[in-house]
């Protein structure tokens, strides 16, 4: 009898101490309602009715097993800042606040509680200030998109400590400084780099030459020095855009990966002659205009299929599609 009593007490304590899925689901619902309130109950979230099932009827909310795994608030009249309560959606995999031109402030520290977050997209808003270092605490994020905002200051070097990143998309901001030296020591994958249309400057760390980037876009900044570390015959790079900078290197010494299909080096200070291997590339986009290149354009490949404007404003380039040598 005593044994049965002890077992009864044991299981009673066990089950009352375990959080129920219903309780967790209620916490998610309460967090969503707090988010709606913090955003001043906008019309975009009018479907967020406490009397309805948030998993099936609330705009921008997706669930798995009764827990919120996706929150997308996009393309609407939203004012204010990202509510701190987003950090209470502990099972979140996707957080997307995009195309919200009246969303201001910075990224709340509470997002560091989202240990399962896979995609963080805060795109085309009016967020400003420094990109916070604590972003790097999100170790599960594979895609980071903070593009088309008003972020200022340097690129946080801590981004290199995010082991699963496939892409760093921080283009079209007002970032300054250069590429952090820590980007020469990514702890995990080698992410695509989309840093274009900022106010970045200085030399690219030579340590990046050891990496085989799939895509790199540094265009529309003020980088100087050698940009050829992104190339290499044995690499598998597909797209490189270094245009509208002040890069200065000898093109004739560059070895190109056969995999490149898009190459834009326009508006720099690149000099030398065309390497013959350029005519072996299956290029879909190509531009070397506004540089200091000279010599004959190699024939026999796809180079002759591009418009003369792709070669214009160099020192002394000649041959099809330009004038004969």
PDB file of C-alpha atoms in Angstrom:
ATOM      1  CA  UNK A   1       0.000   0.000   0.000  1.00  0.00           C
ATOM      2  CA  UNK A   2       2.817   2.361   0.921  1.00  0.00           C
ATOM      3  CA  UNK A   3       4.517   1.575  -2.403  1.00  0.00           C
ATOM      4  CA  UNK A   4       1.383   2.545  -4.344  1.00  0.00           C
ATOM      5  CA  UNK A   5       1.109   5.761  -2.333  1.00  0.00           C
ATOM      6  CA  UNK A   6       4.748   6.679  -3.039  1.00  0.00           C
ATOM      7  CA  UNK A   7       4.343   5.945  -6.737  1.00  0.00           C
ATOM      8  CA  UNK A   8       1.194   8.052  -6.844  1.00  0.00           C
ATOM      9  CA  UNK A   9       2.990  11.002  -5.227  1.00  0.00           C
ATOM     10  CA  UNK A  10       6.010  10.563  -7.535  1.00  0.00           C
ATOM     11  CA  UNK A  11       4.008  10.635 -10.774  1.00  0.00           C
ATOM     12  CA  UNK A  12       1.880  13.490  -9.483  1.00  0.00           C
ATOM     13  CA  UNK A  13       5.005  15.603  -8.917  1.00  0.00           C
ATOM     14  CA  UNK A  14       6.513  14.517 -12.244  1.00  0.00           C
ATOM     15  CA  UNK A  15       3.570  15.471 -14.394  1.00  0.00           C
ATOM     16  CA  UNK A  16       2.826  18.742 -12.614  1.00  0.00           C
ATOM     17  CA  UNK A  17       6.456  19.811 -13.018  1.00  0.00           C
ATOM     18  CA  UNK A  18       6.560  19.146 -16.766  1.00  0.00           C
ATOM     19  CA  UNK A  19       5.392  22.080 -18.933  1.00  0.00           C
ATOM     20  CA  UNK A  20       2.457  21.071 -21.075  1.00  0.00           C
ATOM     21  CA  UNK A  21       2.343  21.729 -24.800  1.00  0.00           C
ATOM     22  CA  UNK A  22      -0.898  23.624 -24.171  1.00  0.00           C
ATOM     23  CA  UNK A  23       0.922  25.959 -21.781  1.00  0.00           C
ATOM     24  CA  UNK A  24       3.724  26.545 -24.307  1.00  0.00           C
ATOM     25  CA  UNK A  25       1.186  27.204 -27.037  1.00  0.00           C
ATOM     26  CA  UNK A  26      -0.605  29.712 -24.792  1.00  0.00           C
ATOM     27  CA  UNK A  27       2.717  31.459 -24.168  1.00  0.00           C
ATOM     28  CA  UNK A  28       3.199  31.814 -27.931  1.00  0.00           C
ATOM     29  CA  UNK A  29      -0.296  33.242 -28.336  1.00  0.00           C
ATOM     30  CA  UNK A  30       0.260  35.737 -25.525  1.00  0.00           C
ATOM     31  CA  UNK A  31       3.599  36.781 -27.072  1.00  0.00           C
ATOM     32  CA  UNK A  32       1.912  37.394 -30.429  1.00  0.00           C
ATOM     33  CA  UNK A  33      -0.803  39.517 -28.812  1.00  0.00           C
ATOM     34  CA  UNK A  34       1.886  41.531 -27.016  1.00  0.00           C
ATOM     35  CA  UNK A  35       3.661  42.038 -30.359  1.00  0.00           C
ATOM     36  CA  UNK A  36       0.415  43.271 -31.908  1.00  0.00           C
ATOM     37  CA  UNK A  37      -0.141  45.660 -29.004  1.00  0.00           C
ATOM     38  CA  UNK A  38       3.436  46.994 -29.189  1.00  0.00           C
ATOM     39  CA  UNK A  39       2.897  47.733 -32.890  1.00  0.00           C
ATOM     40  CA  UNK A  40      -0.280  49.687 -31.989  1.00  0.00           C
ATOM     41  CA  UNK A  41      -2.758  47.121 -33.351  1.00  0.00           C
ATOM     42  CA  UNK A  42      -2.121  47.801 -37.058  1.00  0.00           C
ATOM     43  CA  UNK A  43      -4.698  46.855 -39.738  1.00  0.00           C
ATOM     44  CA  UNK A  44      -2.165  44.400 -41.200  1.00  0.00           C
ATOM     45  CA  UNK A  45      -2.644  42.263 -38.075  1.00  0.00           C
ATOM     46  CA  UNK A  46      -6.433  42.581 -37.892  1.00  0.00           C
ATOM     47  CA  UNK A  47      -6.775  38.802 -38.249  1.00  0.00           C
ATOM     48  CA  UNK A  48      -4.963  38.345 -34.922  1.00  0.00           C
ATOM     49  CA  UNK A  49      -8.197  37.821 -33.003  1.00  0.00           C
ATOM     50  CA  UNK A  50      -7.754  36.289 -29.521  1.00  0.00           C
ATOM     51  CA  UNK A  51     -10.908  34.232 -30.103  1.00  0.00           C
ATOM     52  CA  UNK A  52      -9.496  32.425 -33.152  1.00  0.00           C
ATOM     53  CA  UNK A  53      -6.790  29.816 -33.720  1.00  0.00           C
ATOM     54  CA  UNK A  54      -3.508  31.708 -34.189  1.00  0.00           C
ATOM     55  CA  UNK A  55      -1.889  28.793 -36.020  1.00  0.00           C
ATOM     56  CA  UNK A  56      -4.457  28.641 -38.827  1.00  0.00           C
ATOM     57  CA  UNK A  57      -6.067  32.072 -39.160  1.00  0.00           C
ATOM     58  CA  UNK A  58      -3.537  34.711 -38.112  1.00  0.00           C
ATOM     59  CA  UNK A  59      -1.733  36.494 -40.979  1.00  0.00           C
ATOM     60  CA  UNK A  60       2.002  35.785 -41.132  1.00  0.00           C
ATOM     61  CA  UNK A  61       1.942  33.062 -38.477  1.00  0.00           C
ATOM     62  CA  UNK A  62       2.861  29.450 -39.147  1.00  0.00           C
ATOM     63  CA  UNK A  63       3.030  26.653 -36.600  1.00  0.00           C
ATOM     64  CA  UNK A  64       4.415  23.159 -36.129  1.00  0.00           C
ATOM     65  CA  UNK A  65       2.787  21.002 -33.474  1.00  0.00           C
ATOM     66  CA  UNK A  66       1.023  24.031 -32.014  1.00  0.00           C
ATOM     67  CA  UNK A  67       4.173  26.145 -31.662  1.00  0.00           C
ATOM     68  CA  UNK A  68       4.931  29.261 -33.723  1.00  0.00           C
ATOM     69  CA  UNK A  69       7.816  28.502 -36.089  1.00  0.00           C
ATOM     70  CA  UNK A  70       7.382  31.342 -38.616  1.00  0.00           C
ATOM     71  CA  UNK A  71       6.527  34.999 -38.059  1.00  0.00           C
ATOM     72  CA  UNK A  72       6.317  37.162 -41.186  1.00  0.00           C
ATOM     73  CA  UNK A  73       5.182  40.771 -40.913  1.00  0.00           C
ATOM     74  CA  UNK A  74       5.639  42.344 -44.304  1.00  0.00           C
ATOM     75  CA  UNK A  75       4.443  45.047 -46.684  1.00  0.00           C
ATOM     76  CA  UNK A  76       2.096  47.042 -44.499  1.00  0.00           C
ATOM     77  CA  UNK A  77       1.643  50.241 -42.519  1.00  0.00           C
ATOM     78  CA  UNK A  78       3.598  49.303 -39.415  1.00  0.00           C
ATOM     79  CA  UNK A  79       5.065  51.982 -37.142  1.00  0.00           C
ATOM     80  CA  UNK A  80       7.321  51.660 -34.140  1.00  0.00           C
ATOM     81  CA  UNK A  81      10.135  49.276 -33.292  1.00  0.00           C
ATOM     82  CA  UNK A  82      10.565  45.501 -33.423  1.00  0.00           C
ATOM     83  CA  UNK A  83       8.827  44.372 -30.211  1.00  0.00           C
ATOM     84  CA  UNK A  84      11.050  42.707 -27.621  1.00  0.00           C
ATOM     85  CA  UNK A  85       8.413  39.978 -27.289  1.00  0.00           C
ATOM     86  CA  UNK A  86       9.600  38.327 -30.522  1.00  0.00           C
ATOM     87  CA  UNK A  87      12.194  36.706 -28.274  1.00  0.00           C
ATOM     88  CA  UNK A  88       9.420  34.871 -26.415  1.00  0.00           C
ATOM     89  CA  UNK A  89       8.550  32.788 -29.485  1.00  0.00           C
ATOM     90  CA  UNK A  90      11.114  30.204 -28.473  1.00  0.00           C
ATOM     91  CA  UNK A  91      10.467  27.701 -31.291  1.00  0.00           C
ATOM     92  CA  UNK A  92      10.786  30.297 -34.057  1.00  0.00           C
ATOM     93  CA  UNK A  93      12.668  29.202 -37.188  1.00  0.00           C
ATOM     94  CA  UNK A  94      11.869  32.169 -39.448  1.00  0.00           C
ATOM     95  CA  UNK A  95      11.629  35.817 -38.389  1.00  0.00           C
ATOM     96  CA  UNK A  96      10.786  38.215 -41.200  1.00  0.00           C
ATOM     97  CA  UNK A  97      10.046  41.932 -40.809  1.00  0.00           C
ATOM     98  CA  UNK A  98      10.343  43.285 -44.371  1.00  0.00           C
ATOM     99  CA  UNK A  99       9.154  46.152 -46.556  1.00  0.00           C
ATOM    100  CA  UNK A 100       8.077  48.188 -43.536  1.00  0.00           C
ATOM    101  CA  UNK A 101       9.344  51.695 -44.175  1.00  0.00           C
ATOM    102  CA  UNK A 102       8.100  53.069 -40.845  1.00  0.00           C
ATOM    103  CA  UNK A 103       9.733  50.382 -38.723  1.00  0.00           C
ATOM    104  CA  UNK A 104      12.485  52.160 -36.756  1.00  0.00           C
ATOM    105  CA  UNK A 105      14.981  51.582 -33.967  1.00  0.00           C
ATOM    106  CA  UNK A 106      17.408  48.667 -33.825  1.00  0.00           C
ATOM    107  CA  UNK A 107      17.338  44.904 -33.376  1.00  0.00           C
ATOM    108  CA  UNK A 108      16.177  43.887 -29.872  1.00  0.00           C
ATOM    109  CA  UNK A 109      18.608  41.867 -27.770  1.00  0.00           C
ATOM    110  CA  UNK A 110      15.798  39.437 -26.942  1.00  0.00           C
ATOM    111  CA  UNK A 111      16.199  37.717 -30.334  1.00  0.00           C
ATOM    112  CA  UNK A 112      19.227  35.952 -28.863  1.00  0.00           C
ATOM    113  CA  UNK A 113      16.706  33.685 -27.088  1.00  0.00           C
ATOM    114  CA  UNK A 114      15.697  32.245 -30.478  1.00  0.00           C
ATOM    115  CA  UNK A 115      18.106  29.321 -30.450  1.00  0.00           C
ATOM    116  CA  UNK A 116      16.406  27.507 -33.351  1.00  0.00           C
ATOM    117  CA  UNK A 117      16.193  30.526 -35.678  1.00  0.00           C
ATOM    118  CA  UNK A 118      17.190  29.564 -39.218  1.00  0.00           C
ATOM    119  CA  UNK A 119      16.282  32.661 -41.258  1.00  0.00           C
ATOM    120  CA  UNK A 120      16.497  36.269 -40.074  1.00  0.00           C
ATOM    121  CA  UNK A 121      15.228  38.768 -42.626  1.00  0.00           C
ATOM    122  CA  UNK A 122      14.869  42.421 -41.621  1.00  0.00           C
ATOM    123  CA  UNK A 123      14.802  43.898 -45.099  1.00  0.00           C
ATOM    124  CA  UNK A 124      13.843  47.321 -46.449  1.00  0.00           C
ATOM    125  CA  UNK A 125      12.786  48.946 -43.214  1.00  0.00           C
ATOM    126  CA  UNK A 126      14.014  52.075 -41.464  1.00  0.00           C
ATOM    127  CA  UNK A 127      16.085  50.234 -38.855  1.00  0.00           C
ATOM    128  CA  UNK A 128      19.234  52.143 -37.912  1.00  0.00           C
ATOM    129  CA  UNK A 129      22.261  52.230 -35.622  1.00  0.00           C
ATOM    130  CA  UNK A 130      25.057  49.669 -35.491  1.00  0.00           C
ATOM    131  CA  UNK A 131      24.441  46.056 -36.459  1.00  0.00           C
ATOM    132  CA  UNK A 132      24.711  44.527 -32.979  1.00  0.00           C
ATOM    133  CA  UNK A 133      27.440  42.036 -32.124  1.00  0.00           C
ATOM    134  CA  UNK A 134      24.943  39.806 -30.345  1.00  0.00           C
ATOM    135  CA  UNK A 135      23.578  38.693 -33.736  1.00  0.00           C
ATOM    136  CA  UNK A 136      26.416  36.157 -33.677  1.00  0.00           C
ATOM    137  CA  UNK A 137      24.739  34.358 -30.761  1.00  0.00           C
ATOM    138  CA  UNK A 138      22.209  33.000 -33.278  1.00  0.00           C
ATOM    139  CA  UNK A 139      24.238  29.903 -34.093  1.00  0.00           C
ATOM    140  CA  UNK A 140      21.507  28.176 -36.134  1.00  0.00           C
ATOM    141  CA  UNK A 141      20.921  31.000 -38.633  1.00  0.00           C
ATOM    142  CA  UNK A 142      21.738  30.009 -42.216  1.00  0.00           C
ATOM    143  CA  UNK A 143      20.495  33.161 -43.973  1.00  0.00           C
ATOM    144  CA  UNK A 144      20.978  36.699 -42.652  1.00  0.00           C
ATOM    145  CA  UNK A 145      19.355  39.530 -44.599  1.00  0.00           C
ATOM    146  CA  UNK A 146      19.626  43.055 -43.177  1.00  0.00           C
ATOM    147  CA  UNK A 147      19.624  44.795 -46.563  1.00  0.00           C
ATOM    148  CA  UNK A 148      18.025  48.106 -47.545  1.00  0.00           C
ATOM    149  CA  UNK A 149      18.060  49.689 -44.104  1.00  0.00           C
ATOM    150  CA  UNK A 150      19.836  52.617 -42.431  1.00  0.00           C
ATOM    151  CA  UNK A 151      22.465  50.679 -40.475  1.00  0.00           C
ATOM    152  CA  UNK A 152      25.711  52.551 -39.832  1.00  0.00           C
ATOM    153  CA  UNK A 153      29.117  51.788 -38.346  1.00  0.00           C
ATOM    154  CA  UNK A 154      31.377  48.806 -39.054  1.00  0.00           C
ATOM    155  CA  UNK A 155      30.507  45.285 -40.113  1.00  0.00           C
ATOM    156  CA  UNK A 156      30.571  43.236 -36.894  1.00  0.00           C
ATOM    157  CA  UNK A 157      33.506  40.852 -37.028  1.00  0.00           C
ATOM    158  CA  UNK A 158      31.518  38.434 -34.888  1.00  0.00           C
ATOM    159  CA  UNK A 159      29.438  37.435 -37.936  1.00  0.00           C
ATOM    160  CA  UNK A 160      32.318  35.100 -38.797  1.00  0.00           C
ATOM    161  CA  UNK A 161      31.400  33.087 -35.686  1.00  0.00           C
ATOM    162  CA  UNK A 162      28.021  31.980 -37.067  1.00  0.00           C
ATOM    163  CA  UNK A 163      28.843  28.432 -38.227  1.00  0.00           C
ATOM    164  CA  UNK A 164      25.834  27.723 -40.461  1.00  0.00           C
ATOM    165  CA  UNK A 165      25.618  30.948 -42.469  1.00  0.00           C
ATOM    166  CA  UNK A 166      25.029  30.478 -46.211  1.00  0.00           C
ATOM    167  CA  UNK A 167      24.752  34.202 -46.921  1.00  0.00           C
ATOM    168  CA  UNK A 168      25.539  37.565 -45.319  1.00  0.00           C
ATOM    169  CA  UNK A 169      23.254  40.052 -47.004  1.00  0.00           C
ATOM    170  CA  UNK A 170      23.879  43.522 -45.558  1.00  0.00           C
ATOM    171  CA  UNK A 171      23.868  45.517 -48.788  1.00  0.00           C
ATOM    172  CA  UNK A 172      22.249  48.921 -49.278  1.00  0.00           C
ATOM    173  CA  UNK A 173      22.962  50.374 -45.860  1.00  0.00           C
ATOM    174  CA  UNK A 174      25.372  53.074 -44.656  1.00  0.00           C
ATOM    175  CA  UNK A 175      28.061  50.813 -43.247  1.00  0.00           C
ATOM    176  CA  UNK A 176      31.607  52.159 -42.960  1.00  0.00           C
ATOM    177  CA  UNK A 177      35.087  50.767 -42.377  1.00  0.00           C
ATOM    178  CA  UNK A 178      36.455  47.718 -44.172  1.00  0.00           C
ATOM    179  CA  UNK A 179      35.812  43.994 -44.219  1.00  0.00           C
ATOM    180  CA  UNK A 180      36.729  42.629 -40.763  1.00  0.00           C
ATOM    181  CA  UNK A 181      39.943  40.614 -40.527  1.00  0.00           C
ATOM    182  CA  UNK A 182      37.896  37.927 -38.777  1.00  0.00           C
ATOM    183  CA  UNK A 183      36.242  37.192 -42.135  1.00  0.00           C
ATOM    184  CA  UNK A 184      39.494  35.411 -42.910  1.00  0.00           C
ATOM    185  CA  UNK A 185      38.562  32.786 -40.318  1.00  0.00           C
ATOM    186  CA  UNK A 186      34.933  31.733 -40.684  1.00  0.00           C
ATOM    187  CA  UNK A 187      34.164  29.014 -38.143  1.00  0.00           C
ATOM    188  CA  UNK A 188      31.800  27.104 -40.411  1.00  0.00           C
ATOM    189  CA  UNK A 189      30.562  27.486 -43.967  1.00  0.00           C
ATOM    190  CA  UNK A 190      31.950  30.090 -46.348  1.00  0.00           C
ATOM    191  CA  UNK A 191      28.946  32.379 -46.874  1.00  0.00           C
ATOM    192  CA  UNK A 192      28.045  34.387 -49.941  1.00  0.00           C
ATOM    193  CA  UNK A 193      29.018  38.021 -49.338  1.00  0.00           C
ATOM    194  CA  UNK A 194      26.560  40.720 -50.383  1.00  0.00           C
ATOM    195  CA  UNK A 195      28.095  43.970 -49.117  1.00  0.00           C
ATOM    196  CA  UNK A 196      27.267  46.247 -52.053  1.00  0.00           C
ATOM    197  CA  UNK A 197      26.023  49.836 -51.919  1.00  0.00           C
ATOM    198  CA  UNK A 198      27.467  50.853 -48.568  1.00  0.00           C
ATOM    199  CA  UNK A 199      30.243  53.276 -47.587  1.00  0.00           C
ATOM    200  CA  UNK A 200      32.876  50.615 -47.022  1.00  0.00           C
ATOM    201  CA  UNK A 201      36.535  51.350 -47.790  1.00  0.00           C
ATOM    202  CA  UNK A 202      40.106  50.185 -47.327  1.00  0.00           C
ATOM    203  CA  UNK A 203      41.786  47.000 -48.501  1.00  0.00           C
ATOM    204  CA  UNK A 204      40.180  43.570 -48.502  1.00  0.00           C
ATOM    205  CA  UNK A 205      42.014  41.244 -46.060  1.00  0.00           C
ATOM    206  CA  UNK A 206      44.384  38.979 -47.988  1.00  0.00           C
ATOM    207  CA  UNK A 207      43.259  36.083 -45.786  1.00  0.00           C
ATOM    208  CA  UNK A 208      40.024  35.885 -47.803  1.00  0.00           C
ATOM    209  CA  UNK A 209      42.029  34.491 -50.735  1.00  0.00           C
ATOM    210  CA  UNK A 210      41.948  31.004 -49.191  1.00  0.00           C
ATOM    211  CA  UNK A 211      38.163  30.826 -49.473  1.00  0.00           C
ATOM    212  CA  UNK A 212      36.104  29.536 -52.365  1.00  0.00           C
ATOM    213  CA  UNK A 213      33.144  31.907 -52.330  1.00  0.00           C
ATOM    214  CA  UNK A 214      30.104  31.024 -54.401  1.00  0.00           C
ATOM    215  CA  UNK A 215      29.164  34.679 -54.860  1.00  0.00           C
ATOM    216  CA  UNK A 216      30.776  37.981 -53.866  1.00  0.00           C
ATOM    217  CA  UNK A 217      29.321  41.429 -54.451  1.00  0.00           C
ATOM    218  CA  UNK A 218      31.315  44.397 -53.108  1.00  0.00           C
ATOM    219  CA  UNK A 219      30.089  46.893 -55.712  1.00  0.00           C
ATOM    220  CA  UNK A 220      29.261  50.497 -54.950  1.00  0.00           C
ATOM    221  CA  UNK A 221      31.790  51.058 -52.171  1.00  0.00           C
ATOM    222  CA  UNK A 222      35.271  52.621 -51.953  1.00  0.00           C
ATOM    223  CA  UNK A 223      37.515  49.574 -51.616  1.00  0.00           C
ATOM    224  CA  UNK A 224      41.136  49.972 -52.708  1.00  0.00           C
ATOM    225  CA  UNK A 225      44.122  47.760 -53.456  1.00  0.00           C
ATOM    226  CA  UNK A 226      44.030  44.229 -54.797  1.00  0.00           C
ATOM    227  CA  UNK A 227      40.682  42.561 -55.402  1.00  0.00           C
ATOM    228  CA  UNK A 228      42.036  39.547 -57.250  1.00  0.00           C
ATOM    229  CA  UNK A 229      41.998  37.283 -54.152  1.00  0.00           C
ATOM    230  CA  UNK A 230      38.459  36.279 -55.038  1.00  0.00           C
ATOM    231  CA  UNK A 231      39.684  34.536 -58.186  1.00  0.00           C
ATOM    232  CA  UNK A 232      41.557  31.297 -58.689  1.00  0.00           C
ATOM    233  CA  UNK A 233      41.657  28.595 -61.341  1.00  0.00           C
ATOM    234  CA  UNK A 234      40.658  25.838 -58.910  1.00  0.00           C
ATOM    235  CA  UNK A 235      37.785  27.708 -57.306  1.00  0.00           C
ATOM    236  CA  UNK A 236      34.082  27.178 -58.031  1.00  0.00           C
ATOM    237  CA  UNK A 237      32.973  30.805 -57.807  1.00  0.00           C
ATOM    238  CA  UNK A 238      29.941  31.681 -59.933  1.00  0.00           C
ATOM    239  CA  UNK A 239      29.447  35.418 -59.501  1.00  0.00           C
ATOM    240  CA  UNK A 240      31.872  38.257 -58.703  1.00  0.00           C
ATOM    241  CA  UNK A 241      30.945  41.938 -58.755  1.00  0.00           C
ATOM    242  CA  UNK A 242      33.687  44.388 -57.723  1.00  0.00           C
ATOM    243  CA  UNK A 243      32.360  47.306 -59.776  1.00  0.00           C
ATOM    244  CA  UNK A 244      32.313  50.968 -58.716  1.00  0.00           C
ATOM    245  CA  UNK A 245      35.257  50.802 -56.316  1.00  0.00           C
ATOM    246  CA  UNK A 246      38.926  51.766 -56.570  1.00  0.00           C
ATOM    247  CA  UNK A 247      40.494  48.337 -56.935  1.00  0.00           C
ATOM    248  CA  UNK A 248      43.868  48.338 -58.669  1.00  0.00           C
ATOM    249  CA  UNK A 249      45.480  45.118 -59.926  1.00  0.00           C
ATOM    250  CA  UNK A 250      46.925  43.553 -63.075  1.00  0.00           C
ATOM    251  CA  UNK A 251      44.175  41.634 -64.893  1.00  0.00           C
ATOM    252  CA  UNK A 252      46.683  39.719 -67.014  1.00  0.00           C
ATOM    253  CA  UNK A 253      47.912  37.881 -63.891  1.00  0.00           C
ATOM    254  CA  UNK A 254      44.481  36.734 -62.734  1.00  0.00           C
ATOM    255  CA  UNK A 255      43.477  33.069 -63.054  1.00  0.00           C
ATOM    256  CA  UNK A 256      39.740  32.648 -63.460  1.00  0.00           C
ATOM    257  CA  UNK A 257      37.599  29.721 -62.368  1.00  0.00           C
ATOM    258  CA  UNK A 258      35.801  28.048 -65.279  1.00  0.00           C
ATOM    259  CA  UNK A 259      32.604  28.214 -63.204  1.00  0.00           C
ATOM    260  CA  UNK A 260      32.202  32.016 -63.380  1.00  0.00           C
ATOM    261  CA  UNK A 261      29.083  33.124 -65.268  1.00  0.00           C
ATOM    262  CA  UNK A 262      28.839  36.725 -64.035  1.00  0.00           C
ATOM    263  CA  UNK A 263      31.823  39.068 -63.825  1.00  0.00           C
ATOM    264  CA  UNK A 264      31.645  42.823 -63.298  1.00  0.00           C
ATOM    265  CA  UNK A 265      34.906  44.741 -62.749  1.00  0.00           C
ATOM    266  CA  UNK A 266      33.747  48.069 -64.192  1.00  0.00           C
ATOM    267  CA  UNK A 267      34.591  51.485 -62.742  1.00  0.00           C
ATOM    268  CA  UNK A 268      37.881  50.623 -61.041  1.00  0.00           C
ATOM    269  CA  UNK A 269      41.597  51.188 -61.738  1.00  0.00           C
ATOM    270  CA  UNK A 270      42.348  47.720 -63.086  1.00  0.00           C
ATOM    271  CA  UNK A 271      45.188  47.597 -65.616  1.00  0.00           C
ATOM    272  CA  UNK A 272      47.022  45.146 -67.892  1.00  0.00           C
ATOM    273  CA  UNK A 273      45.834  42.952 -70.744  1.00  0.00           C
ATOM    274  CA  UNK A 274      43.066  40.402 -71.102  1.00  0.00           C
ATOM    275  CA  UNK A 275      44.114  36.869 -70.090  1.00  0.00           C
ATOM    276  CA  UNK A 276      43.241  34.494 -72.951  1.00  0.00           C
ATOM    277  CA  UNK A 277      41.357  32.173 -70.611  1.00  0.00           C
ATOM    278  CA  UNK A 278      38.558  34.739 -70.364  1.00  0.00           C
ATOM    279  CA  UNK A 279      37.293  33.535 -73.743  1.00  0.00           C
ATOM    280  CA  UNK A 280      36.796  30.051 -72.264  1.00  0.00           C
ATOM    281  CA  UNK A 281      34.251  31.193 -69.689  1.00  0.00           C
ATOM    282  CA  UNK A 282      30.509  30.665 -70.197  1.00  0.00           C
ATOM    283  CA  UNK A 283      29.722  34.237 -69.267  1.00  0.00           C
ATOM    284  CA  UNK A 284      26.165  35.510 -69.051  1.00  0.00           C
ATOM    285  CA  UNK A 285      27.104  38.927 -67.674  1.00  0.00           C
ATOM    286  CA  UNK A 286      30.392  40.735 -68.248  1.00  0.00           C
ATOM    287  CA  UNK A 287      31.623  44.310 -67.812  1.00  0.00           C
ATOM    288  CA  UNK A 288      35.149  45.750 -67.572  1.00  0.00           C
ATOM    289  CA  UNK A 289      34.371  49.305 -68.683  1.00  0.00           C
ATOM    290  CA  UNK A 290      35.953  52.380 -67.074  1.00  0.00           C
ATOM    291  CA  UNK A 291      39.315  50.827 -66.190  1.00  0.00           C
ATOM    292  CA  UNK A 292      42.920  51.139 -67.474  1.00  0.00           C
ATOM    293  CA  UNK A 293      43.005  48.004 -69.641  1.00  0.00           C
ATOM    294  CA  UNK A 294      44.937  47.725 -72.882  1.00  0.00           C
ATOM    295  CA  UNK A 295      45.541  45.279 -75.732  1.00  0.00           C
ATOM    296  CA  UNK A 296      43.450  42.985 -77.901  1.00  0.00           C
ATOM    297  CA  UNK A 297      40.221  41.395 -76.707  1.00  0.00           C
ATOM    298  CA  UNK A 298      40.670  37.595 -77.092  1.00  0.00           C
ATOM    299  CA  UNK A 299      38.481  36.042 -79.778  1.00  0.00           C
ATOM    300  CA  UNK A 300      36.865  32.635 -80.071  1.00  0.00           C
ATOM    301  CA  UNK A 301      34.637  32.714 -76.983  1.00  0.00           C
ATOM    302  CA  UNK A 302      31.655  34.665 -75.705  1.00  0.00           C
ATOM    303  CA  UNK A 303      33.418  38.011 -75.191  1.00  0.00           C
ATOM    304  CA  UNK A 304      32.437  39.183 -78.668  1.00  0.00           C
ATOM    305  CA  UNK A 305      28.735  38.700 -77.841  1.00  0.00           C
ATOM    306  CA  UNK A 306      28.715  41.570 -75.332  1.00  0.00           C
ATOM    307  CA  UNK A 307      27.965  45.181 -76.236  1.00  0.00           C
ATOM    308  CA  UNK A 308      30.870  47.589 -76.857  1.00  0.00           C
ATOM    309  CA  UNK A 309      29.795  49.454 -73.711  1.00  0.00           C
ATOM    310  CA  UNK A 310      31.025  46.496 -71.624  1.00  0.00           C
ATOM    311  CA  UNK A 311      34.595  47.335 -72.770  1.00  0.00           C
ATOM    312  CA  UNK A 312      34.398  51.103 -73.194  1.00  0.00           C
ATOM    313  CA  UNK A 313      36.453  53.819 -71.477  1.00  0.00           C
ATOM    314  CA  UNK A 314      39.684  51.870 -71.094  1.00  0.00           C
ATOM    315  CA  UNK A 315      43.204  52.943 -72.141  1.00  0.00           C
ATOM    316  CA  UNK A 316      43.667  51.074 -75.384  1.00  0.00           C
ATOM    317  CA  UNK A 317      41.465  48.001 -75.759  1.00  0.00           C
ATOM    318  CA  UNK A 318      40.821  46.908 -79.331  1.00  0.00           C
ATOM    319  CA  UNK A 319      39.269  44.098 -81.334  1.00  0.00           C
ATOM    320  CA  UNK A 320      35.664  42.932 -81.636  1.00  0.00           C
ATOM    321  CA  UNK A 321      33.298  44.277 -80.433  1.00  0.00           C
ATOM    322  CA  UNK A 322      35.483  47.412 -80.380  1.00  0.00           C
ATOM    323  CA  UNK A 323      37.489  48.832 -83.281  1.00  0.00           C
ATOM    324  CA  UNK A 324      40.075  46.647 -84.935  1.00  0.00           C
ATOM    325  CA  UNK A 325      43.598  46.728 -83.539  1.00  0.00           C
TER     326      UNK A 325
END
